[in-house]
Amino acid sequence: MTDCLFCKIVKGEVSSTVVFENGKFLVFKDIHPKADVHVLVVPKEHIASVDHITERDKAVLGDMFLTVKDAAEKLGVSGRYRLLVNVGRDGGQEIDHLHMHILAGDRREVPRE
Ligand code: AMP
Ligand code: ZN
């Protein structure tokens, strides 16, 4: 996806503050943090949203949760964080590349639903 911001971040064409990386995922700081710790877990492969996942993506989706666990440990927030996935424009999704928000610490108007 040449026009996708998160694909560009994955390729290093747009800069980001990476906090964790493995073969399939990049975890970087959200540019507009809504909590003390606010990072995005982004698959290196482009998947537009949860609405676009297929059987073929099952392995990467399992790996996504393992990556969350590893990133939470690295960030020192294990046992005290929330995960958020927005889907579709009306569901609050701004970037059409699947990602999970890890939020921990003081909340700043973080939506609960
Ligand atoms: P969502 O609304 O779930 O699509 O989340 C997209 C998130 O990406 C928002 O929380 C933005 O603050 C964040 N964001 C947008 N551009 C960048 C960027 N260049 N680097 C890091 N985070 C970004
Ligand atoms: Zn993308």
Coordinates of C-alpha atoms and ligand atoms in Angstrom, one line a residue:
M1 CA 0.0 0.0 0.0
T2 CA 2.0 3.0 -1.3
D3 CA -0.3 5.6 0.2
C4 CA -0.7 4.1 3.7
L5 CA 0.9 6.0 6.5
F6 CA 1.6 3.0 8.7
C7 CA 3.1 1.1 5.7
K8 CA 5.4 4.1 5.3
I9 CA 6.3 4.0 9.0
V10 CA 7.0 0.2 8.7
K11 CA 9.3 0.9 5.7
G12 CA 11.1 3.7 7.6
E13 CA 9.9 6.3 5.0
V14 CA 8.1 8.2 7.8
S15 CA 9.8 8.5 11.2
S16 CA 8.4 7.1 14.4
T17 CA 9.5 6.3 17.9
V18 CA 9.8 2.5 17.9
V19 CA 9.6 0.8 21.3
F20 CA 9.5 -2.8 20.2
E21 CA 9.9 -4.8 17.0
N22 CA 9.8 -8.4 15.8
G23 CA 9.6 -10.1 12.5
K24 CA 6.0 -9.4 11.9
F25 CA 5.2 -6.2 14.0
L26 CA 6.4 -2.7 14.7
V27 CA 5.3 -1.1 18.0
F28 CA 5.7 2.7 18.1
K29 CA 4.5 5.6 20.2
D30 CA 1.2 7.3 19.2
I31 CA 2.0 10.8 18.1
H32 CA -1.0 12.1 20.1
P33 CA -0.8 10.1 23.3
K34 CA -4.1 9.8 25.3
A35 CA -2.4 8.1 28.3
D36 CA 1.0 8.1 29.9
V37 CA 1.8 5.0 27.8
H38 CA 0.1 5.0 24.4
V39 CA 1.7 2.8 21.7
L40 CA 0.4 1.2 18.5
V41 CA 1.0 -2.4 17.6
V42 CA 1.1 -2.5 13.8
P43 CA 1.5 -5.6 11.6
K44 CA 4.2 -5.1 9.0
E45 CA 1.9 -6.6 6.4
H46 CA -0.9 -4.3 5.3
I47 CA -4.4 -5.4 6.5
A48 CA -6.9 -2.5 6.3
S49 CA -9.0 -3.3 9.4
V50 CA -10.7 -6.1 11.3
D51 CA -13.4 -6.0 8.7
H52 CA -10.8 -7.1 6.1
I53 CA -9.2 -10.0 7.9
T54 CA -9.5 -13.5 6.3
E55 CA -8.7 -17.1 7.2
R56 CA -5.2 -16.4 5.7
D57 CA -4.5 -13.8 8.5
K58 CA -5.2 -16.1 11.4
A59 CA -1.5 -16.7 12.3
V60 CA -0.7 -13.0 12.2
L61 CA -3.7 -12.2 14.5
G62 CA -2.5 -14.7 17.1
D63 CA 1.0 -13.3 16.8
M64 CA -0.5 -9.8 17.4
F65 CA -1.6 -10.7 20.9
L66 CA 1.8 -12.3 21.7
T67 CA 3.4 -9.1 20.5
V68 CA 1.2 -7.1 22.7
K69 CA 2.2 -9.2 25.7
D70 CA 6.0 -8.8 24.8
A71 CA 5.6 -5.1 24.2
A72 CA 3.7 -4.6 27.5
E73 CA 6.5 -6.4 29.3
K74 CA 9.1 -4.2 27.6
L75 CA 7.2 -1.1 28.5
G76 CA 6.7 -2.2 32.1
V77 CA 2.9 -2.1 32.0
S78 CA 2.1 -5.9 32.2
G79 CA -1.1 -6.4 34.2
R80 CA -2.2 -2.8 33.9
Y81 CA -3.1 -1.8 30.4
R82 CA -6.0 -1.6 28.0
L83 CA -6.2 -2.6 24.4
L84 CA -8.3 -0.7 21.8
V85 CA -9.1 -1.5 18.2
N86 CA -11.2 1.0 16.2
V87 CA -12.9 -0.3 13.1
G88 CA -14.2 1.9 10.3
R89 CA -14.5 5.7 10.2
D90 CA -17.6 5.7 12.3
G91 CA -15.9 3.3 14.7
G92 CA -13.1 5.9 15.3
Q93 CA -10.5 4.4 12.9
E94 CA -8.4 7.1 11.3
I95 CA -5.7 5.0 9.8
D96 CA -6.8 2.2 7.5
H97 CA -4.0 -0.2 8.5
L98 CA -5.0 -2.6 11.3
H99 CA -3.5 -1.6 14.6
M100 CA -4.0 -2.1 18.3
H101 CA -3.6 0.7 20.9
I102 CA -1.9 -0.2 24.2
L103 CA -2.9 2.4 26.8
A104 CA -1.7 2.5 30.4
G105 CA -1.3 5.0 33.2
D106 CA -3.3 8.2 33.6
R107 CA -6.2 8.5 31.2
R108 CA -6.9 11.6 29.1
E109 CA -10.3 11.4 27.6
V110 CA -9.7 7.8 26.5
P111 CA -13.1 6.5 25.2
R112 CA -14.3 3.6 27.3
E113 CA -16.5 2.0 24.7
Ligands
AMP1 P1 -7.1 5.0 15.0 O1 -8.0 6.2 15.3 O2 -7.5 3.8 15.8 O3 -7.0 4.7 13.5 O4 -5.7 5.4 15.5 C1 -4.7 6.0 14.7 C2 -3.7 6.6 15.7 O5 -2.6 6.9 14.9 C3 -4.2 7.9 16.4 O6 -4.2 7.7 17.8 C4 -3.1 8.9 16.0 O7 -2.8 9.8 17.0 C5 -2.0 8.0 15.5 N1 -1.1 8.6 14.5 C6 -1.4 9.3 13.4 N2 -0.3 9.6 12.7 C7 0.8 9.1 13.4 C8 2.2 9.1 13.2 N3 2.8 9.7 12.2 N4 3.0 8.5 14.2 C9 2.4 7.9 15.3 N5 1.1 7.8 15.5 C10 0.3 8.4 14.6
ZN2 ZN -0.6 -0.1 5.4

